[in-house]
Coordinates of C-alpha atoms (C1' of nucleotides) and ligand atoms in Angstrom, one line a residue:
Chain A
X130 CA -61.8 70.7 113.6
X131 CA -62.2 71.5 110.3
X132 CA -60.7 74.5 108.7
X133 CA -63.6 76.9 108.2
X134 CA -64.6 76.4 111.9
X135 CA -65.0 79.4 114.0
X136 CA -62.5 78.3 116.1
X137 CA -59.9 78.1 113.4
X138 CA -60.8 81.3 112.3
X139 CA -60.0 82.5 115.3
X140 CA -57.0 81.3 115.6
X141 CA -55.7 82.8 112.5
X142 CA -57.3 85.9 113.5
X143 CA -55.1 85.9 116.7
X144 CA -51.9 84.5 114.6
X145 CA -52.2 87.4 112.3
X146 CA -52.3 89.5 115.3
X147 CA -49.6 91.9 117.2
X148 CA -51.8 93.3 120.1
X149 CA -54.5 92.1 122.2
X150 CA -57.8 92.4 121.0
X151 CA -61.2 92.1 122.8
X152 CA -63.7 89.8 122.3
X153 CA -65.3 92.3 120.3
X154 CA -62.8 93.2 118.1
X155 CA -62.3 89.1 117.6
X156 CA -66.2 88.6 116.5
X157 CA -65.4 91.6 114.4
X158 CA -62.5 90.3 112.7
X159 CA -64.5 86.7 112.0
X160 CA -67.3 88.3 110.4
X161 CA -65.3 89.3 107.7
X162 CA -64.6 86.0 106.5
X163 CA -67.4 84.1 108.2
X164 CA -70.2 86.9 107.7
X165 CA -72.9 85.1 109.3
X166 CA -71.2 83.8 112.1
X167 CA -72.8 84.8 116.1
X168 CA -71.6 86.7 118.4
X169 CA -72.6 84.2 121.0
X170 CA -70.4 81.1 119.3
X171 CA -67.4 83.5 118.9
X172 CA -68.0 84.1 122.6
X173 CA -68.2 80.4 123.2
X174 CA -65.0 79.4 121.4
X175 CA -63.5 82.2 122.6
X176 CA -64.0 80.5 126.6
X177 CA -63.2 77.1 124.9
X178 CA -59.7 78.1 123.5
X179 CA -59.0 79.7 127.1
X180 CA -60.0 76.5 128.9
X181 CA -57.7 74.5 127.0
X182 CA -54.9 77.2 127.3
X183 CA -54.0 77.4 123.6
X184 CA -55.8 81.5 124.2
X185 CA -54.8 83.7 127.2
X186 CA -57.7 86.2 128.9
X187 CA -56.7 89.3 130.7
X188 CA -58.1 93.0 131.9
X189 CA -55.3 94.5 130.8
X190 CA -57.1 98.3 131.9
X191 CA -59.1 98.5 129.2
X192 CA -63.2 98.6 128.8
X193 CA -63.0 94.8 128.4
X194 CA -60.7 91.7 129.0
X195 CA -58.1 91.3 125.9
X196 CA -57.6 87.8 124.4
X197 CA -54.4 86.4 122.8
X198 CA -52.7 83.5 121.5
X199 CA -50.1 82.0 124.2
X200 CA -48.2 79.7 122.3
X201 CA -47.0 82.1 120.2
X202 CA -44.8 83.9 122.5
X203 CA -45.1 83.4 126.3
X204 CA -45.0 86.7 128.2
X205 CA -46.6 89.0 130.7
X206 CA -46.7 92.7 131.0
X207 CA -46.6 96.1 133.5
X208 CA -49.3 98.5 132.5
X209 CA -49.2 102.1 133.9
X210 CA -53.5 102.6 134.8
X211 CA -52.5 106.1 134.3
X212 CA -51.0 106.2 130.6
X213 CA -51.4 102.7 129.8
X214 CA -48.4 102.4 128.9
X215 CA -47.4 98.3 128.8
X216 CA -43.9 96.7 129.5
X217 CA -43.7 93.2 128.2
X218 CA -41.1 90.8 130.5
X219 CA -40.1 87.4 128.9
X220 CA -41.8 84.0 130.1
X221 CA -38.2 83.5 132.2
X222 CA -38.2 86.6 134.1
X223 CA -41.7 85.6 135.5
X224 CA -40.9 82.5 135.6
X225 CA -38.7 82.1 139.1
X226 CA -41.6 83.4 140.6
X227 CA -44.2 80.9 139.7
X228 CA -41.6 78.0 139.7
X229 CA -41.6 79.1 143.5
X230 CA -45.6 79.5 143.8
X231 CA -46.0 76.2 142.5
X232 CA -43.3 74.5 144.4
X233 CA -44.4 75.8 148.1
X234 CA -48.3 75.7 146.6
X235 CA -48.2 72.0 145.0
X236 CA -50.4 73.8 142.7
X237 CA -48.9 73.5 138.6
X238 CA -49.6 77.1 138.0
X239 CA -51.5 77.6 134.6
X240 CA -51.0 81.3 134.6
X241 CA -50.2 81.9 131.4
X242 CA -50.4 86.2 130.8
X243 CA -49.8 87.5 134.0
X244 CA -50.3 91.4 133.8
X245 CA -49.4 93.6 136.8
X246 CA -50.4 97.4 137.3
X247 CA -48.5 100.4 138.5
X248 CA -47.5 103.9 137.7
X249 CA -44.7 104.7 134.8
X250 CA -41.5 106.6 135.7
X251 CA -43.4 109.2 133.3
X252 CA -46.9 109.8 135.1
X253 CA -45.0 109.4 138.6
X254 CA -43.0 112.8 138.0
X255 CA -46.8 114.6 136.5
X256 CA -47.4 114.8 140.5
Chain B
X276 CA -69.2 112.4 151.4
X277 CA -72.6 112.2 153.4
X278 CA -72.6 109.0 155.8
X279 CA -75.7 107.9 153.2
X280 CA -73.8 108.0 150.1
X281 CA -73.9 105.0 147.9
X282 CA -70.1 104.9 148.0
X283 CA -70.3 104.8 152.0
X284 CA -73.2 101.9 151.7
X285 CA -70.9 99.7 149.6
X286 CA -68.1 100.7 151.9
X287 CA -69.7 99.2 154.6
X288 CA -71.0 96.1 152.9
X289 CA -67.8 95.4 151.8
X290 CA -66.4 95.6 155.2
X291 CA -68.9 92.9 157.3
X292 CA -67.9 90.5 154.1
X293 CA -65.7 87.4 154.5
X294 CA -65.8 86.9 150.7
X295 CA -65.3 88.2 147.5
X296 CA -68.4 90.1 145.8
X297 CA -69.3 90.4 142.4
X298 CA -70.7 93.8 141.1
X299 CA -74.3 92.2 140.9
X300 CA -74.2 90.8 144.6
X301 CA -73.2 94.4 145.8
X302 CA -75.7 96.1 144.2
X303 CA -78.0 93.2 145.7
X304 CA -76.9 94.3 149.4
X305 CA -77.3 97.7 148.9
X306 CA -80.2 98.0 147.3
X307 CA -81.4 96.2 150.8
X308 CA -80.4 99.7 152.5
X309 CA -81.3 102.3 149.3
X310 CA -84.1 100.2 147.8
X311 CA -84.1 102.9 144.4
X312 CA -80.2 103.0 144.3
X313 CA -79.7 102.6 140.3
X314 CA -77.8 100.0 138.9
X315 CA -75.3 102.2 137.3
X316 CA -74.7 104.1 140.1
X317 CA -73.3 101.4 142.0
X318 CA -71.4 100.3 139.4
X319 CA -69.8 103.4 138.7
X320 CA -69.2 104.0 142.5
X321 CA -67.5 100.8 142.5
X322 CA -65.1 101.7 139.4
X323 CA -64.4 104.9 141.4
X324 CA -63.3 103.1 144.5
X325 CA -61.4 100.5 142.6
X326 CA -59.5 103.6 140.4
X327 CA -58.8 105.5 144.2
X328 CA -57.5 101.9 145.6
X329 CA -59.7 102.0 147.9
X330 CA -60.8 98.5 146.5
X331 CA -59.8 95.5 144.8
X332 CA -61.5 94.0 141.4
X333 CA -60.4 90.4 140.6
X334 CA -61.5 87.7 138.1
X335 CA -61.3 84.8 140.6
X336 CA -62.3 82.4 138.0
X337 CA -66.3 82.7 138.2
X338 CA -68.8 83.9 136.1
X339 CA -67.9 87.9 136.8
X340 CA -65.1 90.0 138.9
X341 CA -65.0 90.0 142.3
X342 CA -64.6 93.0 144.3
X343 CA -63.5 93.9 148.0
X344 CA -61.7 95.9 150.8
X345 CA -58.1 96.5 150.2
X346 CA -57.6 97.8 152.8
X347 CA -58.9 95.3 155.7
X348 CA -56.6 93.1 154.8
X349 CA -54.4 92.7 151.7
X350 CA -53.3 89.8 150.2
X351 CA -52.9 87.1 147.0
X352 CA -54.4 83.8 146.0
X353 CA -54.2 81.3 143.8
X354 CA -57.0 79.3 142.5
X355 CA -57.6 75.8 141.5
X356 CA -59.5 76.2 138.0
X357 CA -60.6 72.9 138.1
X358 CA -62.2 72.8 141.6
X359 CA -62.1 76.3 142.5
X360 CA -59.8 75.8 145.8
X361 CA -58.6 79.0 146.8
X362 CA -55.3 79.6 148.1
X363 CA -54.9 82.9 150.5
X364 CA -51.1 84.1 150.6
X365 CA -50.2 87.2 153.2
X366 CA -49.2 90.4 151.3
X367 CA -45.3 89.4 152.8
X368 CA -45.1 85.9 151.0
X369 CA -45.5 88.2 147.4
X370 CA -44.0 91.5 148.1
X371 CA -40.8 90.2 147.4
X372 CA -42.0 89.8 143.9
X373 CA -43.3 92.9 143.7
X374 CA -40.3 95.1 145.1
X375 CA -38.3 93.4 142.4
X376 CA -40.7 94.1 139.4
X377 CA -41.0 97.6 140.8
X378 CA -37.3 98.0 141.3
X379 CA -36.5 97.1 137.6
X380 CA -39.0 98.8 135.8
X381 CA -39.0 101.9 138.0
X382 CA -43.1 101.2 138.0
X383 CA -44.8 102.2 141.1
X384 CA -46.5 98.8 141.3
X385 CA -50.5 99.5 142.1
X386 CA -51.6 95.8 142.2
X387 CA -52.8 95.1 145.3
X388 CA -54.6 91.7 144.9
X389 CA -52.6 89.2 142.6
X390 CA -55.0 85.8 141.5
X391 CA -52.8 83.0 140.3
X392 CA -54.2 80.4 138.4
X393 CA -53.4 76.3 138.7
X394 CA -54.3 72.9 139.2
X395 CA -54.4 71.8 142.8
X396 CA -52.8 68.5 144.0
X397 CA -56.0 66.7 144.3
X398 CA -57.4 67.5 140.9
X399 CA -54.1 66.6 139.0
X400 CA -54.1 63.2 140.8
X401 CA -57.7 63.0 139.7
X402 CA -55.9 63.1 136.3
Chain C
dG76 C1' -71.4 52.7 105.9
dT77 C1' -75.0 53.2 109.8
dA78 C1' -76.2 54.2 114.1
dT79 C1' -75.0 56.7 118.4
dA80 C1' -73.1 60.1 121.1
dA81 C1' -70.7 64.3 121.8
dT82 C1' -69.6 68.8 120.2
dA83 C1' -70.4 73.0 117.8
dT84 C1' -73.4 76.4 115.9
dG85 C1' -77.3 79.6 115.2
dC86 C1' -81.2 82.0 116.9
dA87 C1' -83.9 84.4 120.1
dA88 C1' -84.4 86.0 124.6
dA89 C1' -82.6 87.3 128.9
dG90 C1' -79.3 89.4 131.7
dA91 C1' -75.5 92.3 132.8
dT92 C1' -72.9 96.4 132.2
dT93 C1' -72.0 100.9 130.1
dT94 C1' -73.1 105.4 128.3
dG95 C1' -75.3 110.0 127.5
dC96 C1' -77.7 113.4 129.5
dA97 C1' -80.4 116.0 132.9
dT98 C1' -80.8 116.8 137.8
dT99 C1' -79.4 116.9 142.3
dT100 C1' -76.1 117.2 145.8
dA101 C1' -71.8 118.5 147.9
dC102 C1' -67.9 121.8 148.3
dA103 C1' -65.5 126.1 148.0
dA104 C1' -65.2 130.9 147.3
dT105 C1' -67.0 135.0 147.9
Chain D
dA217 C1' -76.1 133.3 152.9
dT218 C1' -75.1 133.3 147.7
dT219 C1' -73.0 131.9 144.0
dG220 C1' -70.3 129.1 141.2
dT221 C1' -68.0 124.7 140.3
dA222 C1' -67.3 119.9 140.5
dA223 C1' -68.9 115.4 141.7
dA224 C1' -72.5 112.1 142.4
dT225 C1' -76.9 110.2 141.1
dG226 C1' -81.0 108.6 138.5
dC227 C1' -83.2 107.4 134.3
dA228 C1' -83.5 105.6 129.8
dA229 C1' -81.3 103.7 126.0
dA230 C1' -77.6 101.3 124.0
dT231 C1' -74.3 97.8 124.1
dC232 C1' -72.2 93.7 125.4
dT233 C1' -72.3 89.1 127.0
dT234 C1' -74.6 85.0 128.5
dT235 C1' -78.1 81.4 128.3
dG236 C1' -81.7 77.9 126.7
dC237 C1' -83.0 75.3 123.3
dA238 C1' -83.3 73.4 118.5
dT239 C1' -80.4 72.1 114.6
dA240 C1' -76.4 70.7 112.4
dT241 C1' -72.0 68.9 112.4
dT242 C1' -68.3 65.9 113.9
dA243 C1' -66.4 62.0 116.0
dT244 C1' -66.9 57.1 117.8
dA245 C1' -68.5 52.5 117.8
dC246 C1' -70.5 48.8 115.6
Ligands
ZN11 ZN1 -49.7 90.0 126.2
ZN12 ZN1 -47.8 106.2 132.8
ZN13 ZN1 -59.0 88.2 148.1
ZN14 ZN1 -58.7 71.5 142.4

DNA sequence: GTATAATATGCAAAGATTTGCATTTACAAT
DNA sequence: ATTGTAAATGCAAATCTTTGCATATTATAC
């Protein structure tokens, strides 16, 4: 892969990257540098980086799935679908859980960015 | 809401289906009962019954989400993302997850059809 | 290095989904 | 029943995403 791929580029975009960002927002964020770049091979790495796992996919409530890099820092989150408000747990405190899926399942769990919904302390006292 | 509404129509295609739907597949089955329903309509009726929990939406892995009836009959899977083997797990063999999540984030949790990923025994022997 | 095969990219078109707005329908209050 | 309000629907347009195919790039084998 050489450095200016779109792929790359990606990559950096998500190092240099706190939040999740849509797919979007990514092909966005590569046309700065890469100005003629298409939408459709930004889409394609995009579903290329998931399938080898380096880039985690998740509808985290918004209008689209949210892409991010999962080597960086392994977690998954609690999203109010009222406020949106996100809690992020650690890899470990997820982790017992799948540990256990996988050992009843035989399955090796890939889940990499589990996110799970509810309703905040906050928008459970509104009513 | 009349016993022709669109919502009712998808209610009860939902309910004489084994399997998960996509959005297009409903609109598909409806449309056999209100041949000028509009796209959107269903769509929209479909985010509405999703946001009352009245529904489940899922990425299962294929080309779009999956919806279907929460209420018939809830519970979690996990899918092979190699072969696309689908585990079903009883609500019961997760809620213990769940209740502890909830418990220590003092979330109300909302999700009501978990998808795992992972690799199945037979594809990782397949190496 | 040259040839061969596999992968990545761009482009145009198709397809799926969402959005804005006008109209209709359902519900509630009078 | 009449009126007023909120929700649901259809239609057209916009937007987002995927797909097919040709070209270009990269990797592999000789
Ligand atoms: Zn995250
Ligand atoms: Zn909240
Ligand atoms: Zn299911
Ligand atoms: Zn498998």
């Amino acid at each position: 892969m050489r450095s200016s791929s779109i792929a790359n580029t990606i990559f950096k975009v998500l190092e240099g990257q706190e939040d999740h960002l849509t797919a979007k927002e990514i092909y966005e964020k590569v046309k700065v540098t890469l100005s003629a770049v298409d939408p459709s091979t930004v889409y394609r790495s995009l579903e290329r980086m998931v399938h080898q796992g380096q880039v985690s996919v998740s509808d985290m409530g918004g209008p689209a799935v949210v892409y991010e890099l999962v080597t960086k820092n392994p977690h998954h989150h609690l999203v109010c679908e009222q406020c949106g408000k996100k809690l992020t747990f650690k890899n470990g405190e997820i982790a017992d859980f799948l540990n256990e899926v996988q050992k009843e399942s035989g399955f090796q769990i890939t889940t990499n960015h589990l996110v799970l919904f509810g309703i905040c302390p906050a928008c459970q006292k509104k009513k």
